[in-house]
Every structure is written in C-alpha cells, then in structure tokens.
PDB file of C-alpha atoms in Angstrom:
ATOM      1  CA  UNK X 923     137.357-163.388   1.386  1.00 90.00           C
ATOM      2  CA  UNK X 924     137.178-160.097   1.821  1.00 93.00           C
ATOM      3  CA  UNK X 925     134.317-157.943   4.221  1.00 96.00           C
ATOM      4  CA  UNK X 926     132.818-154.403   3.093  1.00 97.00           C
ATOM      5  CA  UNK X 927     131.176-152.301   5.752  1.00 97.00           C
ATOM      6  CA  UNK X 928     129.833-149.091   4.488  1.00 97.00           C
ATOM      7  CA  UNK X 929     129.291-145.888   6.609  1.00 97.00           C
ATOM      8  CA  UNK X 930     128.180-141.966   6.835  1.00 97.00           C
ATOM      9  CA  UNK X 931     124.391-142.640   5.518  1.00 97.00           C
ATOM     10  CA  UNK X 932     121.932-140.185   7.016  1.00 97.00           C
ATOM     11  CA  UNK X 933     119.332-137.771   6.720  1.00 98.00           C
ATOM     12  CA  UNK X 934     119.622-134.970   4.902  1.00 98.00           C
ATOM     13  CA  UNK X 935     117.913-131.841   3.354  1.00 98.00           C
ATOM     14  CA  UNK X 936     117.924-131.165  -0.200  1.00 98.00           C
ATOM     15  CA  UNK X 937     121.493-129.499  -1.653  1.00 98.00           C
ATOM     16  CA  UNK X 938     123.345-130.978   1.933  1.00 98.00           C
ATOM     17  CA  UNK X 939     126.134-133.040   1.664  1.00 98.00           C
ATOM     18  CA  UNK X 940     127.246-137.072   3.351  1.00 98.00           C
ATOM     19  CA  UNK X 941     130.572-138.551   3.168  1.00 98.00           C
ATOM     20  CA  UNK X 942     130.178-142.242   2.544  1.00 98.00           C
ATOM     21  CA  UNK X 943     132.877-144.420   3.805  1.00 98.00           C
ATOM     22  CA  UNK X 944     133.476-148.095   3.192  1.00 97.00           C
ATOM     23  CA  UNK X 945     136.055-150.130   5.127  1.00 96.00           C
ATOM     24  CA  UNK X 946     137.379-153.714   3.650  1.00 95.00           C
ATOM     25  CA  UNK X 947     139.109-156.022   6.007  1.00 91.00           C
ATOM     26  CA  UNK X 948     140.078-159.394   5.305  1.00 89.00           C
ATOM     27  CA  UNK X 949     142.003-160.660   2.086  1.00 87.00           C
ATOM     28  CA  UNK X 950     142.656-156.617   1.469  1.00 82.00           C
ATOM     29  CA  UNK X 951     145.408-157.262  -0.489  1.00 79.00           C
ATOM     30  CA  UNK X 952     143.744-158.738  -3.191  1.00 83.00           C
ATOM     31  CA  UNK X 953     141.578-155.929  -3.789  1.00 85.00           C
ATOM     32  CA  UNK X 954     141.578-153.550  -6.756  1.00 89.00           C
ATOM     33  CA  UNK X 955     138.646-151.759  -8.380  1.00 94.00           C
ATOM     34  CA  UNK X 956     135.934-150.391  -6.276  1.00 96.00           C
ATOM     35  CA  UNK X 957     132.709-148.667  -6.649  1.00 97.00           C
ATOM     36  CA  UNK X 958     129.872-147.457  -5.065  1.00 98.00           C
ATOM     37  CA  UNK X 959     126.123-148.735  -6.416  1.00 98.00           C
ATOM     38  CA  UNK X 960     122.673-148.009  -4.526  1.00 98.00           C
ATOM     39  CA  UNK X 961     118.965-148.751  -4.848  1.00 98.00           C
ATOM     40  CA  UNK X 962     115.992-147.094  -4.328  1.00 96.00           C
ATOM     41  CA  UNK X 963     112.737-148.877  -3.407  1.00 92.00           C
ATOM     42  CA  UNK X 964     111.154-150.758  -6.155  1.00 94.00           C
ATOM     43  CA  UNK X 965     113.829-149.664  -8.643  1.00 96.00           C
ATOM     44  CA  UNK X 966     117.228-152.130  -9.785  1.00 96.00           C
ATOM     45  CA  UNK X 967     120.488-151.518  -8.446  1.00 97.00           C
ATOM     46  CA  UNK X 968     122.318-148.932 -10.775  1.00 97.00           C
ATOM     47  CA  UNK X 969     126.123-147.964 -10.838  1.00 97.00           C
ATOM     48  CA  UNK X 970     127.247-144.974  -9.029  1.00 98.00           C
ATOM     49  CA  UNK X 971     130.785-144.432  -9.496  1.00 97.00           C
ATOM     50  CA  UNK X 972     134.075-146.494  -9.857  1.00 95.00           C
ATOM     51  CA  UNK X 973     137.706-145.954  -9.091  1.00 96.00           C
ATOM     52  CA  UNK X 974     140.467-147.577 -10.252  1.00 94.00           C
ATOM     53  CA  UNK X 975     143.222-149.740  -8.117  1.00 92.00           C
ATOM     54  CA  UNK X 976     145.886-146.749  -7.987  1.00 91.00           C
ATOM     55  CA  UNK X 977     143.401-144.173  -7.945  1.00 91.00           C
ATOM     56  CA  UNK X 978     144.486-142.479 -10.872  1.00 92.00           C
ATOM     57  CA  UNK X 979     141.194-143.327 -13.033  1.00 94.00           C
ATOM     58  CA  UNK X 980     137.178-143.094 -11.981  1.00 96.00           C
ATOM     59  CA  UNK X 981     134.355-142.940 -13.535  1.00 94.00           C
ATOM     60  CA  UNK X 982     130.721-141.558 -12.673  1.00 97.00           C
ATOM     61  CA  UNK X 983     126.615-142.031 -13.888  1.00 97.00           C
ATOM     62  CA  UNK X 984     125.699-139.442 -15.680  1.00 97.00           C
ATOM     63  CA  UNK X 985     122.835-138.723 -12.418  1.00 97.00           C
ATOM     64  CA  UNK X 986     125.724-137.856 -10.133  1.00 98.00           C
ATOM     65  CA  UNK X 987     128.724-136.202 -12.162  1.00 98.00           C
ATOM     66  CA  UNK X 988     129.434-133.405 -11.082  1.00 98.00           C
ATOM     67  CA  UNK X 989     128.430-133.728  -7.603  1.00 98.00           C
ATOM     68  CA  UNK X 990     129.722-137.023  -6.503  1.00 98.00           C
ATOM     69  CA  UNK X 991     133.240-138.009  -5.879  1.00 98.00           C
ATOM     70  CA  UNK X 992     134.763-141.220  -5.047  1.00 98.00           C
ATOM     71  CA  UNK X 993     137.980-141.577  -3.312  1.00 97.00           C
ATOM     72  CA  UNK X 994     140.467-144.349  -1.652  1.00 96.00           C
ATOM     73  CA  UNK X 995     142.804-144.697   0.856  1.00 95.00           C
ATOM     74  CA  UNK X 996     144.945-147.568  -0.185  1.00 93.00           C
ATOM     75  CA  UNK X 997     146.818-147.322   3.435  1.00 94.00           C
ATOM     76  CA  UNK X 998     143.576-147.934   5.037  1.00 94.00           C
ATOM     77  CA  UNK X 999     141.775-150.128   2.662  1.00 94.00           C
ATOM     78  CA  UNK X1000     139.090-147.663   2.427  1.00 96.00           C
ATOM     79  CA  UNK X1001     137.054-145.573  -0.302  1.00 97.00           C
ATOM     80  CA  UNK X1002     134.823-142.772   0.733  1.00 98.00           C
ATOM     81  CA  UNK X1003     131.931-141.128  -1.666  1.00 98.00           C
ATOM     82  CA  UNK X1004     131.501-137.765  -1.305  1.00 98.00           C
ATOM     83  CA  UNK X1005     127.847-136.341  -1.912  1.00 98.00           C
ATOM     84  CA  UNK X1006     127.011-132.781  -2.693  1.00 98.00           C
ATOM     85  CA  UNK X1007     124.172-130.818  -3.888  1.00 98.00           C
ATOM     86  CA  UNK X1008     121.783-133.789  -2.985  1.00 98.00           C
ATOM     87  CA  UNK X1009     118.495-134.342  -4.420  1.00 98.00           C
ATOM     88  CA  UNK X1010     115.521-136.441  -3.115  1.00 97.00           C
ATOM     89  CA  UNK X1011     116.369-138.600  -6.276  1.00 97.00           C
ATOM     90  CA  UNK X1012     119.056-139.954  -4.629  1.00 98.00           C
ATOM     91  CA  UNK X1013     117.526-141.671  -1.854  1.00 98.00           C
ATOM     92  CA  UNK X1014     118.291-144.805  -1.968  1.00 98.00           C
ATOM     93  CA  UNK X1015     120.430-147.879   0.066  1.00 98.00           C
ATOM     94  CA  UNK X1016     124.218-147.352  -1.067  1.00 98.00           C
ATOM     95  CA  UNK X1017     126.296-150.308  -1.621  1.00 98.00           C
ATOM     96  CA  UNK X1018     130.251-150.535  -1.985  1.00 98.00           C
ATOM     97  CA  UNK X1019     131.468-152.711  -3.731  1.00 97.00           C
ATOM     98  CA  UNK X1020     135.039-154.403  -4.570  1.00 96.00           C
ATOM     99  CA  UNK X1021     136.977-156.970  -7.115  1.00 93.00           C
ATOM    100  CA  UNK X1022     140.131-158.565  -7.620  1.00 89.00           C
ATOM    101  CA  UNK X1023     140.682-157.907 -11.046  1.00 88.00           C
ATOM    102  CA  UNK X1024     141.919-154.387 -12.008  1.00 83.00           C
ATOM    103  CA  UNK X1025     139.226-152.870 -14.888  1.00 82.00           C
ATOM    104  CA  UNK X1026     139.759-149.154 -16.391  1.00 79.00           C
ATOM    105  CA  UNK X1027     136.121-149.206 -16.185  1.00 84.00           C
ATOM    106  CA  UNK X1028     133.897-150.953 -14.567  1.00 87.00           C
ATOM    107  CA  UNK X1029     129.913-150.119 -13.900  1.00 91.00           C
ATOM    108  CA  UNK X1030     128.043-153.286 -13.990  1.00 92.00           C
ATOM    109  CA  UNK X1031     127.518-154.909 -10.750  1.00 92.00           C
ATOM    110  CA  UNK X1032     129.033-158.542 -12.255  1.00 93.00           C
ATOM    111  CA  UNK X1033     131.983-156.830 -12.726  1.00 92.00           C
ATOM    112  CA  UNK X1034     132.361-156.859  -8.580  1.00 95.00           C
ATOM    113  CA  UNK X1035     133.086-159.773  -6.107  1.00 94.00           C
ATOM    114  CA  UNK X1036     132.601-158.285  -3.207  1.00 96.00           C
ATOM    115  CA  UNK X1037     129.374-156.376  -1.637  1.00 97.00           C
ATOM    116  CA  UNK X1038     128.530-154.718   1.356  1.00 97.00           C
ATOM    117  CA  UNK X1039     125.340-154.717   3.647  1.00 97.00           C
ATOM    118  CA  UNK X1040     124.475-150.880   2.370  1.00 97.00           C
ATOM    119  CA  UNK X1041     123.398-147.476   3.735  1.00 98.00           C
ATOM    120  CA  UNK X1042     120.806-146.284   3.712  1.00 98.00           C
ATOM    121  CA  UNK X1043     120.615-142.421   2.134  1.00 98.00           C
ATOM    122  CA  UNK X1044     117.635-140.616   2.652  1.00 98.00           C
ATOM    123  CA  UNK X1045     117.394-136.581   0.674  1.00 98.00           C
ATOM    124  CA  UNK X1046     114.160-134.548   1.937  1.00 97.00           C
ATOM    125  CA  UNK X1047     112.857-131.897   0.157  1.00 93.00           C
TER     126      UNK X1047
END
C-alpha cells in the first residue's frame, strides 16, 4: 500500500500563490505517475495536472495552464504543485494522487490507485 498526505493549503487573496506538497510513504517504490485533482463544493472531482514517473512529461487542464506547475522529487517520494496567479475559481479541496503503472498521460481519476485525504484551497477576492 502506499499513503498520500498532502500539504501547503491555505488562504489566500486573489493573484497570491501556495505550494502544494504531497508526501507518499509506504510501498514508494512502486509508484509512478502522479497528479494532483481537487473539488469544489457541489461540483465533481476534475483533473488538475499529471507528471510522469521520470519527470520528463506533464500535463495540465486547460483552467490552470499556465499558472500551475507540478513537480517531483523522486529522492523524497514527493510532488509539489505550484499555484500562481490564483483565482476564487480555484477554491476547492486538492487531492494527490498516485499509480503503479507508468501512463504518458493520465487525467481521469481511474487511472490512479492511490488518494490522499486533500487540502483544502481557499482564493478570496
């Protein structure tokens, strides 16, 4: 099994900036392709970004290219999501999530194993 426990959620104004991070312990070794999903109240979960095993390949929504980057550090079995320029459209509960199987893409939420509990990402305006 492997354990997800996201961090860096917060309070922020419109056009700040968070630095999500998201730590996996346990059966690390098997993991490969991460990504980062969230949820806003009353809405589905929706893909955010993805990143490939090696970290040579990711991918973003269309909602947060551009301002959004996703990250890893494989020597600490952790991937960060940087946010910039943040909008109040954003608020919303982020998620990491992880798989074992190594994808070139991969932003549906069955394509992932492995969740964590979320934080929660709150953009006043």
């Amino acid at each position: 099994q492997v354990q997800l426990v996201e961090s860096g959620g917060g309070l922020v104004q419109a056009g700040g900036s968070l630095r999500l991070s998201c730590a996996a312990s346990g059966r690390t070794f098997s993991v490969r392709t991460m990504g980062w999903f969230r949820q806003a109240p009353g809405k589905e979960r929706e893909f955010v970004a993805f990143i490939s095993s090696s970290g040579g390949i990711t991918y973003y929504a269309d909602s947060v290219k551009g301002r959004f980057t996703i990250s890893r550090d494989n020597a600490k079995n952790t991937v960060y999501l940087q946010m910039n320029s943040l909008k109040p459209e954003d608020t919303a509960v982020y998620y990491c999530a992880a798989t074992g199987t190594s994808y070139n893409t991969a932003n549906t939420a069955r394509a992932y194993s492995y969740w964590g509990q979320g934080t929660q990402v709150t953009v006043s305006s």
